[in-house]
Coordinates of N, CA and C in Angstrom, one line a residue:
X1 N -31.9 13.7 4.2 CA -31.6 12.2 4.6 C -31.0 11.3 3.4
X2 N -31.8 11.1 2.3 CA -30.5 10.9 1.5 C -28.6 11.2 1.1
X3 N -28.8 12.9 1.2 CA -27.7 13.4 1.4 C -26.4 12.7 2.1
X4 N -27.1 12.6 3.7 CA -25.9 12.6 4.5 C -26.0 11.2 5.0
X5 N -26.8 10.6 4.2 CA -26.4 8.2 3.8 C -25.7 8.7 2.8
X6 N -25.4 9.2 2.2 CA -24.5 8.9 0.8 C -22.9 9.4 1.4
X7 N -23.1 10.7 1.8 CA -21.7 11.3 2.3 C -20.9 10.9 3.3
X8 N -22.0 10.1 4.6 CA -22.0 9.7 5.1 C -21.1 7.9 5.1
X9 N -21.9 7.8 4.6 CA -20.8 6.3 3.4 C -19.8 6.5 3.0
X10 N -19.8 7.6 1.6 CA -18.2 8.0 1.0 C -17.4 8.4 1.8
X11 N -17.7 9.3 3.0 CA -17.0 9.7 4.2 C -16.2 8.2 4.9
X12 N -17.0 7.4 4.7 CA -16.4 6.0 6.3 C -15.4 5.0 4.7
X13 N -16.0 4.8 3.5 CA -15.3 4.6 2.7 C -14.0 4.8 2.0
X14 N -13.6 5.8 1.7 CA -12.4 6.7 1.5 C -11.9 6.7 3.1
X15 N -12.1 6.2 4.8 CA -10.9 6.2 5.4 C -10.8 5.2 5.0
X16 N -12.0 4.3 5.2 CA -10.9 2.3 5.1 C -10.3 2.2 4.2
X17 N -9.7 3.4 2.6 CA -9.5 3.2 1.7 C -7.9 3.8 1.6
X18 N -7.9 5.1 3.1 CA -6.5 5.4 3.7 C -5.6 4.5 4.5
X19 N -6.9 4.1 5.1 CA -6.3 3.1 6.2 C -5.3 1.8 6.1
X20 N -6.4 0.9 4.7 CA -5.7 0.1 4.4 C -4.4 0.7 3.6
X21 N -4.3 1.5 2.6 CA -3.2 2.1 2.3 C -2.1 2.3 2.6
X22 N -1.9 3.2 3.8 CA -0.8 3.8 4.4 C -0.4 2.1 5.4
X23 N -2.3 1.4 5.9 CA -1.5 0.0 6.5 C -0.6 -1.1 6.0
X24 N -1.0 -0.9 4.4 CA -0.1 -1.7 3.4 C 1.4 -1.2 3.1
X25 N 1.0 0.6 3.2 CA 3.0 1.0 3.3 C 4.1 1.0 4.7
X26 N 3.5 0.7 5.9 CA 3.4 0.6 6.8 C 4.5 -1.0 7.1
X27 N 3.8 -1.8 6.4 CA 4.4 -3.4 6.1 C 5.4 -3.2 5.0
X28 N 5.6 -3.0 4.5 CA 6.1 -2.9 3.4 C 7.5 -2.0 3.8
X29 N 7.7 -1.1 4.7 CA 8.7 -0.3 5.7 C 9.1 -1.0 7.1
X30 N 8.3 -2.2 7.5 CA 9.3 -3.0 8.1 C 10.5 -3.6 7.7
X31 N 11.0 -4.2 9.4 CA 12.7 -4.2 8.5 C 12.9 -5.4 7.6
X32 N 12.0 -6.7 7.8 CA 11.9 -8.1 7.9 C 11.6 -7.5 6.3
X33 N 10.6 -7.0 5.9 CA 10.2 -6.3 4.3 C 11.4 -5.6 3.2
X34 N 11.9 -5.0 4.1 CA 13.0 -4.0 3.5 C 14.1 -5.2 2.8
X35 N 14.8 -6.0 4.3 CA 14.9 -6.9 3.8 C 14.9 -7.9 3.0
X36 N 14.1 -8.3 2.4 CA 13.3 -9.0 1.8 C 13.3 -8.4 0.2
X37 N 13.2 -7.1 0.3 CA 13.3 -6.6 -0.7 C 14.7 -6.6 -1.3
X38 N 15.2 -6.3 -0.2 CA 17.0 -6.0 -1.0 C 17.2 -7.2 -1.0
X39 N 17.6 -8.4 -0.6 CA 18.0 -10.0 -0.8 C 17.1 -9.8 -2.5
X40 N 15.7 -9.9 -3.0 CA 15.3 -10.0 -3.9 C 16.0 -8.9 -5.1
X41 N 16.1 -7.4 -4.4 CA 17.0 -6.8 -6.1 C 18.5 -7.4 -6.3
X42 N 18.8 -7.6 -5.2 CA 20.7 -8.4 -5.4 C 20.3 -9.3 -5.7
X43 N 19.4 -10.1 -5.8 CA 19.4 -11.9 -6.7 C 19.1 -11.7 -8.5
X44 N 18.4 -10.4 -8.7 CA 18.2 -10.2 -9.9 C 18.8 -8.9 -9.6
X45 N 19.9 -9.0 -9.5 CA 21.1 -8.4 -10.0 C 22.3 -9.4 -10.2
X46 N 22.1 -10.2 -10.1 CA 23.5 -11.4 -10.1 C 22.6 -12.0 -11.4
X47 N 21.1 -12.2 -11.7 CA 20.9 -13.1 -12.7 C 21.2 -12.1 -14.0
X48 N 21.0 -10.7 -14.1 CA 21.9 -10.2 -15.1 C 23.0 -9.6 -15.0
X49 N 23.8 -9.8 -14.5 CA 25.5 -9.6 -14.3 C 25.9 -11.7 -14.7
X50 N 24.9 -12.1 -14.5 CA 25.7 -13.7 -15.3 C 25.1 -12.9 -16.6
X51 N 24.0 -13.0 -17.0 CA 23.7 -13.2 -18.3 C 24.1 -12.1 -19.1
X52 N 25.0 -11.1 -18.5 CA 26.0 -10.1 -18.7 C 27.3 -10.8 -19.2
X53 N 27.4 -11.9 -18.2 CA 28.8 -12.2 -18.5 C 28.7 -13.2 -19.2
X54 N 27.8 -14.1 -19.0 CA 27.7 -15.5 -20.2 C 27.5 -14.5 -22.1
X55 N 26.6 -13.2 -21.9 CA 27.1 -13.0 -23.6 C 28.2 -12.3 -23.9
X56 N 28.8 -11.7 -22.7 CA 30.2 -11.3 -22.6 C 31.2 -12.3 -23.6
X57 N 30.7 -13.5 -22.7 CA 31.4 -15.2 -23.1 C 31.6 -15.3 -24.6
X58 N 30.1 -15.3 -24.7 CA 29.8 -15.5 -26.2 C 30.3 -14.8 -27.5
X59 N 29.9 -13.6 -27.0 CA 30.5 -12.4 -28.0 C 31.9 -12.9 -28.4
X60 N 32.8 -12.6 -26.9 CA 34.1 -13.5 -27.1 C 34.5 -14.0 -28.1
X61 N 34.3 -15.2 -27.7 CA 34.3 -16.9 -28.2 C 34.3 -16.1 -29.8
X62 N 33.0 -15.4 -30.1 CA 32.8 -15.9 -31.9 C 34.1 -14.4 -32.5
X63 N 34.5 -13.6 -31.3 CA 35.0 -12.5 -32.1 C 36.6 -12.6 -32.0
X64 N 36.3 -14.2 -31.5 CA 38.5 -15.0 -31.2 C 38.0 -15.9 -32.4
X65 N 37.1 -16.4 -33.0 CA 36.8 -17.3 -34.0 C 37.0 -16.8 -34.9
X66 N 36.9 -15.7 -35.0 CA 36.8 -14.3 -36.6 C 38.4 -13.7 -36.7
X67 N 38.6 -14.1 -35.8 CA 40.1 -13.0 -35.9 C 41.1 -14.8 -36.7
X68 N 40.6 -15.2 -35.4 CA 41.5 -16.6 -36.2 C 41.3 -17.5 -37.4
X69 N 40.4 -16.7 -37.8 CA 39.8 -17.2 -39.4 C 40.5 -16.7 -40.0
X70 N 40.5 -15.1 -40.0 CA 41.3 -13.7 -40.6 C 42.3 -14.3 -40.6
X71 N 43.1 -14.3 -39.5 CA 44.8 -14.3 -39.2 C 45.7 -15.6 -39.6
X72 N 44.7 -17.5 -40.1 CA 44.6 -17.7 -40.5 C 45.0 -18.8 -39.4
X73 N 44.9 -19.0 -37.7 CA 45.1 -19.9 -36.5 C 44.2 -21.0 -37.0
X74 N 43.5 -21.4 -37.4 CA 42.7 -22.3 -37.2 C 42.9 -23.2 -38.4
X75 N 45.0 -23.3 -38.6 CA 44.9 -24.6 -39.5 C 45.1 -25.6 -38.8
X76 N 44.6 -26.6 -39.7 CA 45.4 -27.5 -39.3 C 47.3 -27.9 -38.2
X77 N 47.5 -27.9 -37.5 CA 48.8 -27.8 -36.4 C 49.4 -28.4 -36.8
X78 N 50.9 -28.1 -37.7 CA 52.2 -29.0 -37.4 C 52.8 -29.7 -36.9
X79 N 52.8 -30.7 -36.4 CA 53.5 -31.4 -35.6 C 55.4 -31.5 -35.3
X80 N 55.6 -30.8 -35.9 CA 57.1 -30.3 -35.8 C 57.0 -28.3 -34.7
X81 N 55.8 -28.3 -35.2 CA 55.7 -27.2 -34.2 C 55.2 -27.6 -32.4
X82 N 55.7 -26.9 -31.7 CA 55.2 -27.0 -30.0 C 54.0 -26.4 -30.1
X83 N 53.9 -26.9 -28.9 CA 51.8 -27.2 -29.1 C 51.9 -25.8 -28.5
X84 N 50.5 -24.8 -28.5 CA 50.6 -23.5 -27.6 C 50.4 -23.2 -26.4
X85 N 50.9 -21.9 -25.9 CA 51.0 -22.0 -24.3 C 50.2 -22.2 -24.0
X86 N 48.5 -21.2 -24.8 CA 47.4 -21.9 -23.8 C 47.3 -22.8 -23.6
X87 N 47.8 -24.1 -24.6 CA 46.7 -25.2 -24.4 C 48.2 -26.1 -23.2
X88 N 49.1 -25.8 -23.9 CA 49.9 -26.3 -22.5 C 49.7 -26.0 -21.1
X89 N 49.0 -24.8 -21.1 CA 49.2 -24.1 -19.1 C 47.8 -25.2 -19.2
X90 N 46.6 -25.1 -19.9 CA 45.6 -26.0 -19.4 C 45.9 -27.5 -19.3
X91 N 46.9 -27.9 -20.2 CA 46.8 -29.2 -19.6 C 47.8 -29.5 -18.3
X92 N 48.4 -28.5 -17.5 CA 49.3 -28.3 -16.8 C 48.0 -28.0 -15.7
X93 N 47.4 -27.1 -16.4 CA 46.3 -27.1 -14.9 C 45.3 -28.1 -14.7
X94 N 45.1 -28.8 -15.4 CA 43.7 -29.8 -15.0 C 45.1 -30.9 -14.8
X95 N 46.3 -31.1 -15.0 CA 46.8 -32.3 -14.5 C 46.5 -32.8 -13.1
X96 N 46.4 -34.5 -12.5 CA 46.3 -34.6 -10.8 C 47.8 -34.2 -10.0
X97 N 47.4 -33.5 -9.0 CA 47.8 -33.1 -7.7 C 48.6 -34.2 -7.4
X98 N 49.7 -35.0 -7.3 CA 49.8 -36.1 -6.6 C 50.7 -35.8 -5.0
X99 N 49.9 -35.6 -3.5 CA 51.2 -35.6 -2.9 C 51.4 -34.4 -2.3
X100 N 52.3 -34.5 -2.1 CA 53.0 -32.8 -1.9 C 54.3 -33.1 -2.0
X101 N 55.1 -31.9 -2.6 CA 56.7 -31.4 -3.9 C 56.9 -31.6 -2.4
X102 N 58.6 -32.3 -1.8 CA 59.4 -32.6 -1.0 C 60.3 -30.8 -0.5
X103 N 60.0 -30.3 0.5 CA 60.6 -29.3 0.2 C 62.6 -29.0 0.6
X104 N 63.3 -28.6 -0.2 CA 65.0 -28.7 0.1 C 65.1 -28.1 0.5
X105 N 64.4 -27.1 1.5 CA 65.7 -26.5 2.8 C 64.5 -27.0 3.7
X106 N 64.3 -27.7 4.2 CA 63.6 -28.5 5.3 C 64.8 -29.2 5.9
X107 N 65.4 -28.8 7.2 CA 66.7 -29.6 7.3 C 66.4 -31.0 8.8
X108 N 65.1 -30.5 8.5 CA 65.0 -31.6 9.9 C 64.2 -32.6 9.6
X109 N 64.2 -33.3 8.2 CA 64.1 -34.5 7.8 C 65.4 -35.6 8.0
X110 N 66.4 -35.2 8.0 CA 67.3 -36.3 9.2 C 67.8 -36.4 10.1
X111 N 66.7 -36.3 10.8 CA 66.5 -36.5 12.7 C 66.1 -36.7 13.0

């Protein structure tokens, strides 16, 4: 009698365990769950990509400083020399834009 009770209990426990395992897997495979998993993986990939870009940028700045130092480009600027092109381009893009520029090809201004 004890033997039958043991095996009945073991079978019931195995059945409950298998049922919960299957139900858990089915919940993971619902469209909402799959969408949430995909979104989480996309967010993680975005964070990793951002970290990689920041590491690359840091390394690039460090290497540019090393090269500038090795080539002597970090010397004080001579006032007789024109400003470097890169700085001039940055200054140009940072200027505030005022209104629109007149179109010389617009012939309807006079009418």
